[in-house]
mmCIF file with all atom_site columns, C-alpha atoms in Angstrom:
data_model
loop_
_atom_site.group_PDB
_atom_site.id
_atom_site.type_symbol
_atom_site.label_atom_id
_atom_site.label_alt_id
_atom_site.label_comp_id
_atom_site.label_asym_id
_atom_site.label_entity_id
_atom_site.label_seq_id
_atom_site.pdbx_PDB_ins_code
_atom_site.Cartn_x
_atom_site.Cartn_y
_atom_site.Cartn_z
_atom_site.occupancy
_atom_site.B_iso_or_equiv
_atom_site.pdbx_formal_charge
_atom_site.auth_seq_id
_atom_site.auth_comp_id
_atom_site.auth_asym_id
_atom_site.auth_atom_id
_atom_site.pdbx_PDB_model_num
ATOM 1   C CA . ALA A 1 1   ? 77.569  69.814 104.829 1.00 0.00 ? 1   ALA A CA 1
ATOM 2   C CA . GLN A 1 2   ? 79.999  72.675 104.678 1.00 0.00 ? 2   GLN A CA 1
ATOM 3   C CA . SER A 1 3   ? 81.869  73.233 101.446 1.00 0.00 ? 3   SER A CA 1
ATOM 4   C CA . VAL A 1 4   ? 84.301  75.646 99.869  1.00 0.00 ? 4   VAL A CA 1
ATOM 5   C CA . THR A 1 5   ? 84.527  76.528 96.192  1.00 0.00 ? 5   THR A CA 1
ATOM 6   C CA . GLN A 1 6   ? 87.467  78.164 94.511  1.00 0.00 ? 6   GLN A CA 1
ATOM 7   C CA . PRO A 1 7   ? 86.251  78.737 90.965  1.00 0.00 ? 7   PRO A CA 1
ATOM 8   C CA . ASP A 1 8   ? 89.625  79.672 89.480  1.00 0.00 ? 8   ASP A CA 1
ATOM 9   C CA . ILE A 1 9   ? 91.989  76.751 89.054  1.00 0.00 ? 9   ILE A CA 1
ATOM 10  C CA . HIS A 1 10  ? 94.813  78.812 87.588  1.00 0.00 ? 10  HIS A CA 1
ATOM 11  C CA . ILE A 1 11  ? 95.433  82.569 87.431  1.00 0.00 ? 11  ILE A CA 1
ATOM 12  C CA . THR A 1 12  ? 98.288  84.476 85.813  1.00 0.00 ? 12  THR A CA 1
ATOM 13  C CA . VAL A 1 13  ? 99.025  88.090 86.715  1.00 0.00 ? 13  VAL A CA 1
ATOM 14  C CA . SER A 1 14  ? 101.838 90.462 85.895  1.00 0.00 ? 14  SER A CA 1
ATOM 15  C CA . GLU A 1 15  ? 104.232 91.519 88.611  1.00 0.00 ? 15  GLU A CA 1
ATOM 16  C CA . GLY A 1 16  ? 102.981 94.731 90.160  1.00 0.00 ? 16  GLY A CA 1
ATOM 17  C CA . ALA A 1 17  ? 99.369  94.113 89.159  1.00 0.00 ? 17  ALA A CA 1
ATOM 18  C CA . SER A 1 18  ? 96.581  93.663 91.655  1.00 0.00 ? 18  SER A CA 1
ATOM 19  C CA . LEU A 1 19  ? 95.252  90.255 92.565  1.00 0.00 ? 19  LEU A CA 1
ATOM 20  C CA . GLU A 1 20  ? 91.924  88.861 93.683  1.00 0.00 ? 20  GLU A CA 1
ATOM 21  C CA . LEU A 1 21  ? 91.375  85.165 94.348  1.00 0.00 ? 21  LEU A CA 1
ATOM 22  C CA . ARG A 1 22  ? 87.813  84.038 94.784  1.00 0.00 ? 22  ARG A CA 1
ATOM 23  C CA . CYS A 1 23  ? 86.394  81.817 97.497  1.00 0.00 ? 23  CYS A CA 1
ATOM 24  C CA . ASN A 1 24  ? 82.778  80.916 98.122  1.00 0.00 ? 24  ASN A CA 1
ATOM 25  C CA . TYR A 1 25  ? 81.599  78.885 101.081 1.00 0.00 ? 25  TYR A CA 1
ATOM 26  C CA . SER A 1 26  ? 78.493  77.042 102.059 1.00 0.00 ? 26  SER A CA 1
ATOM 27  C CA . TYR A 1 27  ? 77.744  77.223 105.761 1.00 0.00 ? 27  TYR A CA 1
ATOM 28  C CA . GLY A 1 28  ? 74.614  77.932 107.747 1.00 0.00 ? 28  GLY A CA 1
ATOM 29  C CA . ALA A 1 29  ? 76.003  79.937 110.637 1.00 0.00 ? 29  ALA A CA 1
ATOM 30  C CA . THR A 1 30  ? 78.823  82.460 110.786 1.00 0.00 ? 30  THR A CA 1
ATOM 31  C CA . PRO A 1 31  ? 81.783  80.639 109.284 1.00 0.00 ? 31  PRO A CA 1
ATOM 32  C CA . TYR A 1 32  ? 85.346  80.570 110.477 1.00 0.00 ? 32  TYR A CA 1
ATOM 33  C CA . LEU A 1 33  ? 87.398  81.116 107.319 1.00 0.00 ? 33  LEU A CA 1
ATOM 34  C CA . PHE A 1 34  ? 91.056  80.827 106.394 1.00 0.00 ? 34  PHE A CA 1
ATOM 35  C CA . TRP A 1 35  ? 93.405  81.427 103.513 1.00 0.00 ? 35  TRP A CA 1
ATOM 36  C CA . TYR A 1 36  ? 96.545  79.307 103.290 1.00 0.00 ? 36  TYR A CA 1
ATOM 37  C CA . VAL A 1 37  ? 99.450  79.536 100.835 1.00 0.00 ? 37  VAL A CA 1
ATOM 38  C CA . GLN A 1 38  ? 101.577 76.664 99.604  1.00 0.00 ? 38  GLN A CA 1
ATOM 39  C CA . SER A 1 39  ? 104.881 77.419 97.916  1.00 0.00 ? 39  SER A CA 1
ATOM 40  C CA . PRO A 1 40  ? 106.253 74.711 95.620  1.00 0.00 ? 40  PRO A CA 1
ATOM 41  C CA . GLY A 1 41  ? 107.387 71.667 97.568  1.00 0.00 ? 41  GLY A CA 1
ATOM 42  C CA . GLN A 1 42  ? 106.350 73.160 100.878 1.00 0.00 ? 42  GLN A CA 1
ATOM 43  C CA . GLY A 1 43  ? 103.629 72.718 103.453 1.00 0.00 ? 43  GLY A CA 1
ATOM 44  C CA . LEU A 1 44  ? 100.770 75.142 103.958 1.00 0.00 ? 44  LEU A CA 1
ATOM 45  C CA . GLN A 1 45  ? 101.233 78.465 105.690 1.00 0.00 ? 45  GLN A CA 1
ATOM 46  C CA . LEU A 1 46  ? 98.405  80.515 107.147 1.00 0.00 ? 46  LEU A CA 1
ATOM 47  C CA . LEU A 1 47  ? 97.926  83.888 105.435 1.00 0.00 ? 47  LEU A CA 1
ATOM 48  C CA . LEU A 1 48  ? 94.924  85.155 107.389 1.00 0.00 ? 48  LEU A CA 1
ATOM 49  C CA . LYS A 1 49  ? 91.731  84.140 109.127 1.00 0.00 ? 49  LYS A CA 1
ATOM 50  C CA . TYR A 1 50  ? 88.253  85.486 109.814 1.00 0.00 ? 50  TYR A CA 1
ATOM 51  C CA . PHE A 1 51  ? 86.203  84.556 112.849 1.00 0.00 ? 51  PHE A CA 1
ATOM 52  C CA . SER A 1 52  ? 84.046  87.590 113.529 1.00 0.00 ? 52  SER A CA 1
ATOM 53  C CA . GLY A 1 53  ? 84.150  91.378 113.748 1.00 0.00 ? 53  GLY A CA 1
ATOM 54  C CA . ASP A 1 54  ? 85.649  93.550 111.048 1.00 0.00 ? 54  ASP A CA 1
ATOM 55  C CA . THR A 1 55  ? 84.882  91.983 107.693 1.00 0.00 ? 55  THR A CA 1
ATOM 56  C CA . LEU A 1 56  ? 88.170  93.151 106.163 1.00 0.00 ? 56  LEU A CA 1
ATOM 57  C CA . VAL A 1 57  ? 91.047  91.179 107.627 1.00 0.00 ? 57  VAL A CA 1
ATOM 58  C CA . GLN A 1 58  ? 94.732  91.771 107.139 1.00 0.00 ? 58  GLN A CA 1
ATOM 59  C CA . GLY A 1 59  ? 97.241  88.983 106.833 1.00 0.00 ? 59  GLY A CA 1
ATOM 60  C CA . ILE A 1 60  ? 100.891 88.380 106.270 1.00 0.00 ? 60  ILE A CA 1
ATOM 61  C CA . LYS A 1 61  ? 102.839 89.271 103.122 1.00 0.00 ? 61  LYS A CA 1
ATOM 62  C CA . GLY A 1 62  ? 100.528 92.214 102.318 1.00 0.00 ? 62  GLY A CA 1
ATOM 63  C CA . PHE A 1 63  ? 97.416  90.097 101.740 1.00 0.00 ? 63  PHE A CA 1
ATOM 64  C CA . GLU A 1 64  ? 93.915  90.967 102.863 1.00 0.00 ? 64  GLU A CA 1
ATOM 65  C CA . ALA A 1 65  ? 90.517  89.308 102.538 1.00 0.00 ? 65  ALA A CA 1
ATOM 66  C CA . GLU A 1 66  ? 86.965  90.547 102.800 1.00 0.00 ? 66  GLU A CA 1
ATOM 67  C CA . PHE A 1 67  ? 84.119  88.523 104.257 1.00 0.00 ? 67  PHE A CA 1
ATOM 68  C CA . LYS A 1 68  ? 80.802  89.175 102.516 1.00 0.00 ? 68  LYS A CA 1
ATOM 69  C CA . ARG A 1 69  ? 77.963  87.269 104.107 1.00 0.00 ? 69  ARG A CA 1
ATOM 70  C CA . SER A 1 70  ? 75.453  88.328 101.436 1.00 0.00 ? 70  SER A CA 1
ATOM 71  C CA . GLN A 1 71  ? 77.623  86.747 98.743  1.00 0.00 ? 71  GLN A CA 1
ATOM 72  C CA . SER A 1 72  ? 78.963  83.842 100.845 1.00 0.00 ? 72  SER A CA 1
ATOM 73  C CA . SER A 1 73  ? 82.407  84.931 99.781  1.00 0.00 ? 73  SER A CA 1
ATOM 74  C CA . PHE A 1 74  ? 85.812  85.436 101.320 1.00 0.00 ? 74  PHE A CA 1
ATOM 75  C CA . ASN A 1 75  ? 88.021  86.735 98.510  1.00 0.00 ? 75  ASN A CA 1
ATOM 76  C CA . LEU A 1 76  ? 91.738  87.211 98.915  1.00 0.00 ? 76  LEU A CA 1
ATOM 77  C CA . ARG A 1 77  ? 93.361  90.383 97.585  1.00 0.00 ? 77  ARG A CA 1
ATOM 78  C CA . LYS A 1 78  ? 96.735  91.978 97.185  1.00 0.00 ? 78  LYS A CA 1
ATOM 79  C CA . PRO A 1 79  ? 97.259  95.413 95.645  1.00 0.00 ? 79  PRO A CA 1
ATOM 80  C CA . SER A 1 80  ? 100.620 94.689 94.012  1.00 0.00 ? 80  SER A CA 1
ATOM 81  C CA . VAL A 1 81  ? 101.837 91.166 93.338  1.00 0.00 ? 81  VAL A CA 1
ATOM 82  C CA . HIS A 1 82  ? 105.495 90.182 93.671  1.00 0.00 ? 82  HIS A CA 1
ATOM 83  C CA . TRP A 1 83  ? 107.163 87.326 91.819  1.00 0.00 ? 83  TRP A CA 1
ATOM 84  C CA . SER A 1 84  ? 107.583 85.533 95.142  1.00 0.00 ? 84  SER A CA 1
ATOM 85  C CA . ASP A 1 85  ? 103.779 85.329 95.484  1.00 0.00 ? 85  ASP A CA 1
ATOM 86  C CA . ALA A 1 86  ? 103.682 82.583 92.844  1.00 0.00 ? 86  ALA A CA 1
ATOM 87  C CA . ALA A 1 87  ? 102.202 79.654 94.755  1.00 0.00 ? 87  ALA A CA 1
ATOM 88  C CA . GLU A 1 88  ? 98.999  77.732 95.305  1.00 0.00 ? 88  GLU A CA 1
ATOM 89  C CA . TYR A 1 89  ? 96.363  79.319 97.506  1.00 0.00 ? 89  TYR A CA 1
ATOM 90  C CA . PHE A 1 90  ? 93.744  77.452 99.481  1.00 0.00 ? 90  PHE A CA 1
ATOM 91  C CA . CYS A 1 91  ? 90.591  78.741 101.116 1.00 0.00 ? 91  CYS A CA 1
ATOM 92  C CA . ALA A 1 92  ? 89.221  76.736 104.051 1.00 0.00 ? 92  ALA A CA 1
ATOM 93  C CA . VAL A 1 93  ? 86.261  76.769 106.423 1.00 0.00 ? 93  VAL A CA 1
ATOM 94  C CA . VAL A 1 94  ? 85.970  75.167 109.851 1.00 0.00 ? 94  VAL A CA 1
ATOM 95  C CA . ASP A 1 95  ? 83.693  72.173 109.820 1.00 0.00 ? 95  ASP A CA 1
ATOM 96  C CA . GLY A 1 96  ? 80.946  72.536 112.400 1.00 0.00 ? 96  GLY A CA 1
ATOM 97  C CA . GLY A 1 97  ? 80.937  70.382 115.479 1.00 0.00 ? 97  GLY A CA 1
ATOM 98  C CA . ALA A 1 98  ? 83.219  69.590 118.356 1.00 0.00 ? 98  ALA A CA 1
ATOM 99  C CA . THR A 1 99  ? 86.399  69.100 116.356 1.00 0.00 ? 99  THR A CA 1
ATOM 100 C CA . ASN A 1 100 ? 88.707  71.537 114.605 1.00 0.00 ? 100 ASN A CA 1
ATOM 101 C CA . LYS A 1 101 ? 88.405  69.972 111.178 1.00 0.00 ? 101 LYS A CA 1
ATOM 102 C CA . LEU A 1 102 ? 88.921  72.200 108.161 1.00 0.00 ? 102 LEU A CA 1
ATOM 103 C CA . ILE A 1 103 ? 87.233  71.838 104.794 1.00 0.00 ? 103 ILE A CA 1
ATOM 104 C CA . PHE A 1 104 ? 89.543  72.985 101.996 1.00 0.00 ? 104 PHE A CA 1
ATOM 105 C CA . GLY A 1 105 ? 88.805  74.295 98.550  1.00 0.00 ? 105 GLY A CA 1
ATOM 106 C CA . THR A 1 106 ? 90.574  72.768 95.571  1.00 0.00 ? 106 THR A CA 1
ATOM 107 C CA . GLY A 1 107 ? 93.079  75.582 95.358  1.00 0.00 ? 107 GLY A CA 1
ATOM 108 C CA . THR A 1 108 ? 94.065  78.328 92.920  1.00 0.00 ? 108 THR A CA 1
ATOM 109 C CA . LEU A 1 109 ? 97.496  78.196 91.337  1.00 0.00 ? 109 LEU A CA 1
ATOM 110 C CA . LEU A 1 110 ? 98.946  81.669 90.877  1.00 0.00 ? 110 LEU A CA 1
ATOM 111 C CA . ALA A 1 111 ? 101.594 82.365 88.258  1.00 0.00 ? 111 ALA A CA 1
ATOM 112 C CA . VAL A 1 112 ? 103.343 85.751 88.151  1.00 0.00 ? 112 VAL A CA 1
ATOM 113 C CA . GLN A 1 113 ? 104.697 87.116 84.888  1.00 0.00 ? 113 GLN A CA 1
ATOM 114 C CA . PRO A 1 114 ? 107.691 89.463 84.927  1.00 0.00 ? 114 PRO A CA 1
ATOM 115 C CA . ASN B 2 1   ? 110.838 74.928 118.144 1.00 0.00 ? 1   ASN B CA 1
ATOM 116 C CA . ALA B 2 2   ? 110.486 72.748 115.041 1.00 0.00 ? 2   ALA B CA 1
ATOM 117 C CA . GLY B 2 3   ? 106.680 72.931 114.736 1.00 0.00 ? 3   GLY B CA 1
ATOM 118 C CA . VAL B 2 4   ? 105.334 69.929 112.834 1.00 0.00 ? 4   VAL B CA 1
ATOM 119 C CA . THR B 2 5   ? 107.852 67.468 111.445 1.00 0.00 ? 5   THR B CA 1
ATOM 120 C CA . GLN B 2 6   ? 107.245 64.576 109.066 1.00 0.00 ? 6   GLN B CA 1
ATOM 121 C CA . THR B 2 7   ? 109.369 61.661 107.982 1.00 0.00 ? 7   THR B CA 1
ATOM 122 C CA . PRO B 2 8   ? 110.233 60.574 105.408 1.00 0.00 ? 8   PRO B CA 1
ATOM 123 C CA . LYS B 2 9   ? 110.151 63.393 102.835 1.00 0.00 ? 9   LYS B CA 1
ATOM 124 C CA . PHE B 2 10  ? 109.995 61.012 99.887  1.00 0.00 ? 10  PHE B CA 1
ATOM 125 C CA . GLN B 2 11  ? 109.126 57.348 99.547  1.00 0.00 ? 11  GLN B CA 1
ATOM 126 C CA . VAL B 2 12  ? 108.633 54.908 96.695  1.00 0.00 ? 12  VAL B CA 1
ATOM 127 C CA . LEU B 2 13  ? 106.749 51.697 97.393  1.00 0.00 ? 13  LEU B CA 1
ATOM 128 C CA . LYS B 2 14  ? 105.719 48.733 95.329  1.00 0.00 ? 14  LYS B CA 1
ATOM 129 C CA . THR B 2 15  ? 102.086 47.692 95.292  1.00 0.00 ? 15  THR B CA 1
ATOM 130 C CA . GLY B 2 16  ? 101.325 45.607 98.370  1.00 0.00 ? 16  GLY B CA 1
ATOM 131 C CA . GLN B 2 17  ? 104.158 46.924 100.502 1.00 0.00 ? 17  GLN B CA 1
ATOM 132 C CA . SER B 2 18  ? 103.459 48.559 103.821 1.00 0.00 ? 18  SER B CA 1
ATOM 133 C CA . MET B 2 19  ? 104.900 51.635 105.474 1.00 0.00 ? 19  MET B CA 1
ATOM 134 C CA . THR B 2 20  ? 104.310 54.108 108.258 1.00 0.00 ? 20  THR B CA 1
ATOM 135 C CA . LEU B 2 21  ? 104.475 57.867 107.884 1.00 0.00 ? 21  LEU B CA 1
ATOM 136 C CA . GLN B 2 22  ? 105.619 59.608 111.027 1.00 0.00 ? 22  GLN B CA 1
ATOM 137 C CA . CYS B 2 23  ? 104.460 62.970 112.331 1.00 0.00 ? 23  CYS B CA 1
ATOM 138 C CA . ALA B 2 24  ? 105.425 64.837 115.469 1.00 0.00 ? 24  ALA B CA 1
ATOM 139 C CA . GLN B 2 25  ? 104.623 68.291 116.859 1.00 0.00 ? 25  GLN B CA 1
ATOM 140 C CA . ASP B 2 26  ? 106.301 70.186 119.659 1.00 0.00 ? 26  ASP B CA 1
ATOM 141 C CA . MET B 2 27  ? 103.644 72.854 120.209 1.00 0.00 ? 27  MET B CA 1
ATOM 142 C CA . ASN B 2 28  ? 101.673 70.948 122.856 1.00 0.00 ? 28  ASN B CA 1
ATOM 143 C CA . HIS B 2 29  ? 98.660  70.794 120.545 1.00 0.00 ? 29  HIS B CA 1
ATOM 144 C CA . ASN B 2 30  ? 95.779  68.488 121.318 1.00 0.00 ? 30  ASN B CA 1
ATOM 145 C CA . SER B 2 31  ? 94.468  67.838 117.816 1.00 0.00 ? 31  SER B CA 1
ATOM 146 C CA . MET B 2 32  ? 96.355  66.276 114.937 1.00 0.00 ? 32  MET B CA 1
ATOM 147 C CA . TYR B 2 33  ? 95.369  65.488 111.348 1.00 0.00 ? 33  TYR B CA 1
ATOM 148 C CA . TRP B 2 34  ? 96.451  63.566 108.292 1.00 0.00 ? 34  TRP B CA 1
ATOM 149 C CA . TYR B 2 35  ? 95.587  64.888 104.829 1.00 0.00 ? 35  TYR B CA 1
ATOM 150 C CA . ARG B 2 36  ? 96.355  63.782 101.333 1.00 0.00 ? 36  ARG B CA 1
ATOM 151 C CA . GLN B 2 37  ? 96.806  66.265 98.499  1.00 0.00 ? 37  GLN B CA 1
ATOM 152 C CA . ASP B 2 38  ? 96.079  65.316 94.911  1.00 0.00 ? 38  ASP B CA 1
ATOM 153 C CA . PRO B 2 39  ? 96.085  67.615 91.871  1.00 0.00 ? 39  PRO B CA 1
ATOM 154 C CA . GLY B 2 40  ? 92.792  69.447 91.461  1.00 0.00 ? 40  GLY B CA 1
ATOM 155 C CA . MET B 2 41  ? 91.330  68.002 94.649  1.00 0.00 ? 41  MET B CA 1
ATOM 156 C CA . GLY B 2 42  ? 92.762  70.207 97.350  1.00 0.00 ? 42  GLY B CA 1
ATOM 157 C CA . LEU B 2 43  ? 93.451  68.611 100.705 1.00 0.00 ? 43  LEU B CA 1
ATOM 158 C CA . ARG B 2 44  ? 91.276  65.761 101.880 1.00 0.00 ? 44  ARG B CA 1
ATOM 159 C CA . LEU B 2 45  ? 91.187  64.601 105.470 1.00 0.00 ? 45  LEU B CA 1
ATOM 160 C CA . ILE B 2 46  ? 92.180  60.982 106.004 1.00 0.00 ? 46  ILE B CA 1
ATOM 161 C CA . TYR B 2 47  ? 92.063  60.675 109.801 1.00 0.00 ? 47  TYR B CA 1
ATOM 162 C CA . TYR B 2 48  ? 92.218  63.000 112.732 1.00 0.00 ? 48  TYR B CA 1
ATOM 163 C CA . SER B 2 49  ? 92.820  62.807 116.445 1.00 0.00 ? 49  SER B CA 1
ATOM 164 C CA . ALA B 2 50  ? 90.993  65.346 118.558 1.00 0.00 ? 50  ALA B CA 1
ATOM 165 C CA . SER B 2 51  ? 93.057  64.471 121.609 1.00 0.00 ? 51  SER B CA 1
ATOM 166 C CA . GLU B 2 52  ? 95.519  61.896 122.861 1.00 0.00 ? 52  GLU B CA 1
ATOM 167 C CA . GLY B 2 53  ? 93.888  58.479 122.870 1.00 0.00 ? 53  GLY B CA 1
ATOM 168 C CA . THR B 2 54  ? 91.214  59.227 120.289 1.00 0.00 ? 54  THR B CA 1
ATOM 169 C CA . THR B 2 55  ? 91.144  58.873 116.520 1.00 0.00 ? 55  THR B CA 1
ATOM 170 C CA . ASP B 2 56  ? 88.370  59.303 113.970 1.00 0.00 ? 56  ASP B CA 1
ATOM 171 C CA . LYS B 2 57  ? 87.886  58.784 110.277 1.00 0.00 ? 57  LYS B CA 1
ATOM 172 C CA . GLY B 2 58  ? 87.901  61.685 107.909 1.00 0.00 ? 58  GLY B CA 1
ATOM 173 C CA . GLU B 2 59  ? 86.744  61.944 104.329 1.00 0.00 ? 59  GLU B CA 1
ATOM 174 C CA . VAL B 2 60  ? 89.013  59.294 102.743 1.00 0.00 ? 60  VAL B CA 1
ATOM 175 C CA . PRO B 2 61  ? 90.080  56.726 105.391 1.00 0.00 ? 61  PRO B CA 1
ATOM 176 C CA . ASN B 2 62  ? 89.987  53.539 103.322 1.00 0.00 ? 62  ASN B CA 1
ATOM 177 C CA . GLY B 2 63  ? 93.366  51.804 103.082 1.00 0.00 ? 63  GLY B CA 1
ATOM 178 C CA . TYR B 2 64  ? 94.862  53.678 106.029 1.00 0.00 ? 64  TYR B CA 1
ATOM 179 C CA . ASN B 2 65  ? 95.247  53.258 109.761 1.00 0.00 ? 65  ASN B CA 1
ATOM 180 C CA . VAL B 2 66  ? 96.506  55.692 112.355 1.00 0.00 ? 66  VAL B CA 1
ATOM 181 C CA . SER B 2 67  ? 98.003  55.657 115.809 1.00 0.00 ? 67  SER B CA 1
ATOM 182 C CA . ARG B 2 68  ? 98.101  58.522 118.268 1.00 0.00 ? 68  ARG B CA 1
ATOM 183 C CA . LEU B 2 69  ? 101.153 57.309 120.109 1.00 0.00 ? 69  LEU B CA 1
ATOM 184 C CA . ASN B 2 70  ? 101.192 60.162 122.617 1.00 0.00 ? 70  ASN B CA 1
ATOM 185 C CA . LYS B 2 71  ? 100.349 63.844 122.589 1.00 0.00 ? 71  LYS B CA 1
ATOM 186 C CA . ARG B 2 72  ? 103.265 64.652 120.264 1.00 0.00 ? 72  ARG B CA 1
ATOM 187 C CA . GLU B 2 73  ? 103.093 61.873 117.694 1.00 0.00 ? 73  GLU B CA 1
ATOM 188 C CA . PHE B 2 74  ? 100.480 60.767 115.167 1.00 0.00 ? 74  PHE B CA 1
ATOM 189 C CA . SER B 2 75  ? 101.441 58.126 112.612 1.00 0.00 ? 75  SER B CA 1
ATOM 190 C CA . LEU B 2 76  ? 99.727  57.028 109.410 1.00 0.00 ? 76  LEU B CA 1
ATOM 191 C CA . ARG B 2 77  ? 100.084 53.446 108.198 1.00 0.00 ? 77  ARG B CA 1
ATOM 192 C CA . LEU B 2 78  ? 99.490  51.981 104.777 1.00 0.00 ? 78  LEU B CA 1
ATOM 193 C CA . GLU B 2 79  ? 99.103  48.242 105.270 1.00 0.00 ? 79  GLU B CA 1
ATOM 194 C CA . SER B 2 80  ? 99.053  47.256 101.600 1.00 0.00 ? 80  SER B CA 1
ATOM 195 C CA . ALA B 2 81  ? 99.928  50.161 99.344  1.00 0.00 ? 81  ALA B CA 1
ATOM 196 C CA . ALA B 2 82  ? 98.036  50.695 96.093  1.00 0.00 ? 82  ALA B CA 1
ATOM 197 C CA . PRO B 2 83  ? 98.843  53.004 93.158  1.00 0.00 ? 83  PRO B CA 1
ATOM 198 C CA . SER B 2 84  ? 95.755  55.063 94.097  1.00 0.00 ? 84  SER B CA 1
ATOM 199 C CA . GLN B 2 85  ? 97.595  56.048 97.285  1.00 0.00 ? 85  GLN B CA 1
ATOM 200 C CA . THR B 2 86  ? 100.252 57.881 95.316  1.00 0.00 ? 86  THR B CA 1
ATOM 201 C CA . SER B 2 87  ? 99.928  61.371 96.754  1.00 0.00 ? 87  SER B CA 1
ATOM 202 C CA . VAL B 2 88  ? 101.483 64.007 98.949  1.00 0.00 ? 88  VAL B CA 1
ATOM 203 C CA . TYR B 2 89  ? 100.637 63.484 102.609 1.00 0.00 ? 89  TYR B CA 1
ATOM 204 C CA . PHE B 2 90  ? 100.481 66.300 105.110 1.00 0.00 ? 90  PHE B CA 1
ATOM 205 C CA . CYS B 2 91  ? 100.258 66.154 108.850 1.00 0.00 ? 91  CYS B CA 1
ATOM 206 C CA . ALA B 2 92  ? 98.835  69.097 110.785 1.00 0.00 ? 92  ALA B CA 1
ATOM 207 C CA . SER B 2 93  ? 98.094  70.033 114.367 1.00 0.00 ? 93  SER B CA 1
ATOM 208 C CA . SER B 2 94  ? 95.939  72.598 116.106 1.00 0.00 ? 94  SER B CA 1
ATOM 209 C CA . ALA B 2 95  ? 95.771  74.074 119.549 1.00 0.00 ? 95  ALA B CA 1
ATOM 210 C CA . PRO B 2 96  ? 92.864  73.670 121.962 1.00 0.00 ? 96  PRO B CA 1
ATOM 211 C CA . GLY B 2 97  ? 90.550  76.495 122.818 1.00 0.00 ? 97  GLY B CA 1
ATOM 212 C CA . GLY B 2 98  ? 88.830  77.173 119.539 1.00 0.00 ? 98  GLY B CA 1
ATOM 213 C CA . SER B 2 99  ? 91.609  78.837 117.562 1.00 0.00 ? 99  SER B CA 1
ATOM 214 C CA . TYR B 2 100 ? 91.010  76.335 114.723 1.00 0.00 ? 100 TYR B CA 1
ATOM 215 C CA . GLU B 2 101 ? 94.243  77.349 113.032 1.00 0.00 ? 101 GLU B CA 1
ATOM 216 C CA . GLN B 2 102 ? 96.139  74.326 111.789 1.00 0.00 ? 102 GLN B CA 1
ATOM 217 C CA . TYR B 2 103 ? 99.902  74.147 111.482 1.00 0.00 ? 103 TYR B CA 1
ATOM 218 C CA . PHE B 2 104 ? 101.241 71.957 108.707 1.00 0.00 ? 104 PHE B CA 1
ATOM 219 C CA . GLY B 2 105 ? 104.299 69.823 108.271 1.00 0.00 ? 105 GLY B CA 1
ATOM 220 C CA . PRO B 2 106 ? 106.398 69.892 105.081 1.00 0.00 ? 106 PRO B CA 1
ATOM 221 C CA . GLY B 2 107 ? 104.744 66.795 103.605 1.00 0.00 ? 107 GLY B CA 1
ATOM 222 C CA . THR B 2 108 ? 105.714 63.319 102.416 1.00 0.00 ? 108 THR B CA 1
ATOM 223 C CA . ARG B 2 109 ? 105.658 62.609 98.705  1.00 0.00 ? 109 ARG B CA 1
ATOM 224 C CA . LEU B 2 110 ? 104.682 58.960 98.240  1.00 0.00 ? 110 LEU B CA 1
ATOM 225 C CA . THR B 2 111 ? 104.763 57.066 94.970  1.00 0.00 ? 111 THR B CA 1
ATOM 226 C CA . VAL B 2 112 ? 103.306 53.575 94.695  1.00 0.00 ? 112 VAL B CA 1
ATOM 227 C CA . THR B 2 113 ? 104.317 51.638 91.590  1.00 0.00 ? 113 THR B CA 1
#
């Protein structure tokens, strides 16, 4: 079965520092991958997605992610973090089959220090 | 265009009480989903509806029932609430055609005492 692992439960970075959030997936074929962000008390918002093609994908709010098949990874990056980026981030993969089900990782909570 | 809406935003129930969480989308999406979110566990799928008239169990369906009332609305019912159902519940929808992107509602925070 497909699965997603986010090994970092909690990360703290300083404002202006770079950020990388890790995501590893388990999937036999080419995966369809997503990163979502959840601000406190809010629903989930899509940051970016990868289906095929260029392995470096750009998203909203200055985020990007790189798909690396050899490492089964889809890490999220941002060159300079803003205080407003403090949130929980979820990686997800489409479950195979005829439905559009997503399998989510357990999330990484990002704190931003001034 | 409101997207995905959920009611209520907050609810407190006593053990054994029942309630229905409402979800509606105005994006003409075929597929709709109910998730629960618990600390350290991410989002887990409770039930989903691939299209109007169909529903299927997800990862954690026990204690829940769903109704796909029409294309817009997908409700989640707790017949006899238990403290283990204390959670934040999210409804989501996705468009047909293989986009796979899901759009989420703002959530319902449910506490069962």
